[in-house]
Coordinates of C-alpha atoms in Angstrom, one line a residue:
M1 CA -11.2 8.3 31.7
E2 CA -8.5 8.9 29.6
D3 CA -7.4 6.9 26.8
A4 CA -4.2 4.8 26.1
L5 CA -1.9 5.4 23.1
V6 CA -0.1 2.2 21.4
V7 CA 2.9 3.0 19.4
L8 CA 2.7 0.3 16.5
E9 CA 5.6 -1.1 14.7
D10 CA 6.2 -3.5 12.2
R11 CA 7.2 -6.4 14.5
D12 CA 5.6 -9.5 15.5
A13 CA 5.6 -8.6 19.0
C14 CA 3.4 -6.0 18.2
A15 CA 0.3 -7.8 17.7
D16 CA 0.8 -8.9 21.2
L17 CA 1.3 -5.5 22.9
L18 CA -1.8 -4.2 21.2
R19 CA -4.0 -7.2 22.6
E20 CA -2.4 -6.3 26.2
A21 CA -3.3 -2.6 25.9
A22 CA -6.7 -3.8 24.4
M23 CA -7.5 -5.8 27.7
Y24 CA -6.2 -2.4 29.6
A25 CA -8.4 -0.4 27.9
K26 CA -11.5 -2.6 28.2
G27 CA -10.8 -2.9 32.1
A28 CA -10.3 0.9 32.3
D29 CA -13.3 1.4 30.1
S30 CA -11.3 3.6 27.7
E31 CA -10.2 3.9 24.4
L32 CA -7.1 3.0 22.2
V33 CA -5.4 5.5 20.1
L34 CA -3.1 3.6 17.7
Y35 CA -0.1 5.5 16.7
S36 CA 1.4 4.4 13.4
P37 CA 4.5 6.7 12.5
L38 CA 6.1 6.0 9.2
T39 CA 9.8 7.1 9.4
T40 CA 11.3 9.1 6.7
E41 CA 13.6 5.9 6.1
Q42 CA 10.8 3.7 5.5
Y43 CA 8.9 6.4 3.4
E44 CA 12.0 6.4 1.2
E45 CA 12.3 2.4 1.1
T46 CA 8.6 2.5 0.1
A47 CA 8.9 4.8 -2.6
E48 CA 12.0 2.9 -3.9
T49 CA 10.0 -0.2 -4.0
L50 CA 7.1 1.1 -5.6
D51 CA 9.3 2.8 -8.0
E52 CA 11.3 -0.7 -8.9
I53 CA 8.0 -2.5 -9.6
G54 CA 6.4 0.2 -11.7
R55 CA 3.6 1.0 -9.4
V56 CA 4.1 4.9 -9.5
E57 CA 4.5 5.5 -13.3
N58 CA 4.2 8.9 -14.0
R59 CA 3.2 10.0 -10.6
E60 CA 4.8 11.0 -7.3
Y61 CA 4.6 8.9 -4.0
G62 CA 3.9 11.7 -1.8
D63 CA 2.7 12.3 1.9
D64 CA -0.7 11.3 1.1
Q65 CA 0.2 8.0 -0.1
A66 CA 2.7 7.4 2.7
L67 CA 0.0 8.3 5.4
G68 CA -2.2 6.0 3.7
V69 CA 0.3 3.2 3.9
A70 CA 0.8 3.8 7.6
F71 CA -3.1 4.1 8.1
T72 CA -3.6 0.7 6.3
F73 CA -0.8 -0.9 8.2
A74 CA -2.3 0.1 11.5
R75 CA -5.9 -0.9 10.5
K76 CA -5.0 -4.3 9.3
L77 CA -2.8 -4.9 12.5
A78 CA -6.0 -3.8 14.6
N79 CA -8.5 -5.8 12.8
D80 CA -6.5 -8.7 13.0
A81 CA -5.1 -8.4 16.6
L82 CA -8.4 -7.0 18.1
A83 CA -11.1 -8.9 16.3
D84 CA -12.3 -10.8 19.5
I85 CA -11.8 -7.9 21.9
D86 CA -14.6 -5.2 22.1
V87 CA -12.7 -2.2 22.5
E88 CA -12.9 1.4 20.8
W89 CA -10.1 2.3 18.6
T90 CA -8.7 5.2 16.7
I91 CA -5.7 5.5 14.3
V92 CA -3.3 8.5 14.2
A93 CA -0.9 8.0 11.3
D94 CA 2.1 10.4 10.7
V95 CA 5.0 10.7 8.8
V96 CA 8.1 11.4 11.2
E97 CA 12.1 12.0 10.7
E98 CA 12.5 9.2 13.4
R99 CA 10.5 7.9 16.3
T100 CA 11.4 9.8 19.4
A101 CA 10.1 10.1 22.7
D102 CA 9.5 13.8 22.4
H103 CA 7.2 13.3 19.6
I104 CA 5.3 10.1 21.2
V105 CA 4.8 12.2 24.5
D106 CA 3.2 15.1 22.2
I107 CA 1.0 12.6 20.4
A108 CA -0.4 11.1 23.8
E109 CA -0.7 14.5 25.3
E110 CA -2.8 15.6 22.4
H111 CA -5.0 12.8 22.2
D112 CA -5.5 12.8 26.3
C113 CA -3.8 9.6 27.0
D114 CA -2.7 8.8 30.6
H115 CA -1.0 5.4 29.5
V116 CA 1.4 4.4 26.6
F117 CA 2.2 1.0 25.4
T118 CA 5.4 0.6 23.1
L119 CA 7.7 -2.1 21.9
G120 CA 11.3 -2.0 24.0
S121 CA 14.3 -2.4 22.1
P122 CA 16.6 -5.2 23.2
R123 CA 19.8 -3.1 23.8
S124 CA 22.4 -3.8 26.5
P125 CA 22.9 -1.2 29.3
T126 CA 25.9 0.1 27.7
G127 CA 24.4 0.4 24.3
K128 CA 21.6 2.3 26.0
A129 CA 24.2 4.7 27.7
V130 CA 26.2 5.1 24.5
F131 CA 23.2 5.6 21.7
G132 CA 20.2 6.4 24.0
D133 CA 16.9 4.6 24.1
T134 CA 13.6 5.8 22.9
T135 CA 11.8 3.6 25.5
Q136 CA 13.8 5.0 28.2
R137 CA 13.4 8.5 27.4
L138 CA 9.5 8.0 27.1
I139 CA 9.4 6.5 30.7
L140 CA 11.1 9.3 32.0
N141 CA 9.5 12.1 30.1
F142 CA 5.7 10.7 29.7
P143 CA 3.7 12.0 32.9
G144 CA 1.5 8.9 32.9
Y145 CA 2.0 5.1 32.9
V146 CA 4.3 3.6 30.2
T147 CA 4.0 -0.2 29.5
T148 CA 6.8 -1.6 27.4
R149 CA 7.2 -5.2 25.8
M150 CA 10.7 -6.4 25.0
S151 CA 10.5 -7.9 21.5

């Protein structure tokens, strides 16, 4: 049985999405791959915040620390959301320029996932047509199932 990929975001609805994915994985006897992408913008904001509070005196906030932030976020979210659901999960942390459908598809295929769970963005049809939409492109480009939850 193939696994399910859950794209994690720092939004309240993500815990609900994670629980829904866990119930699916439990019923399908599969595992969850928790994908925690930290965008370059989030990376820079974190570095700036740490610099402002003096946490990075005389040392660089680099890729290892950024991956640690993404990993820690995913582990805390999973520990809280999945405490009462018996399902196996692993974390894939990454620093990316931006979250793109192509990158999510690549991660899912790399980890043999046949199902992707992601949060949708509340954008009007006109906004999607003008600016594009990662979730829409994911649905069109991923060869498996995609479950979205609007937040």
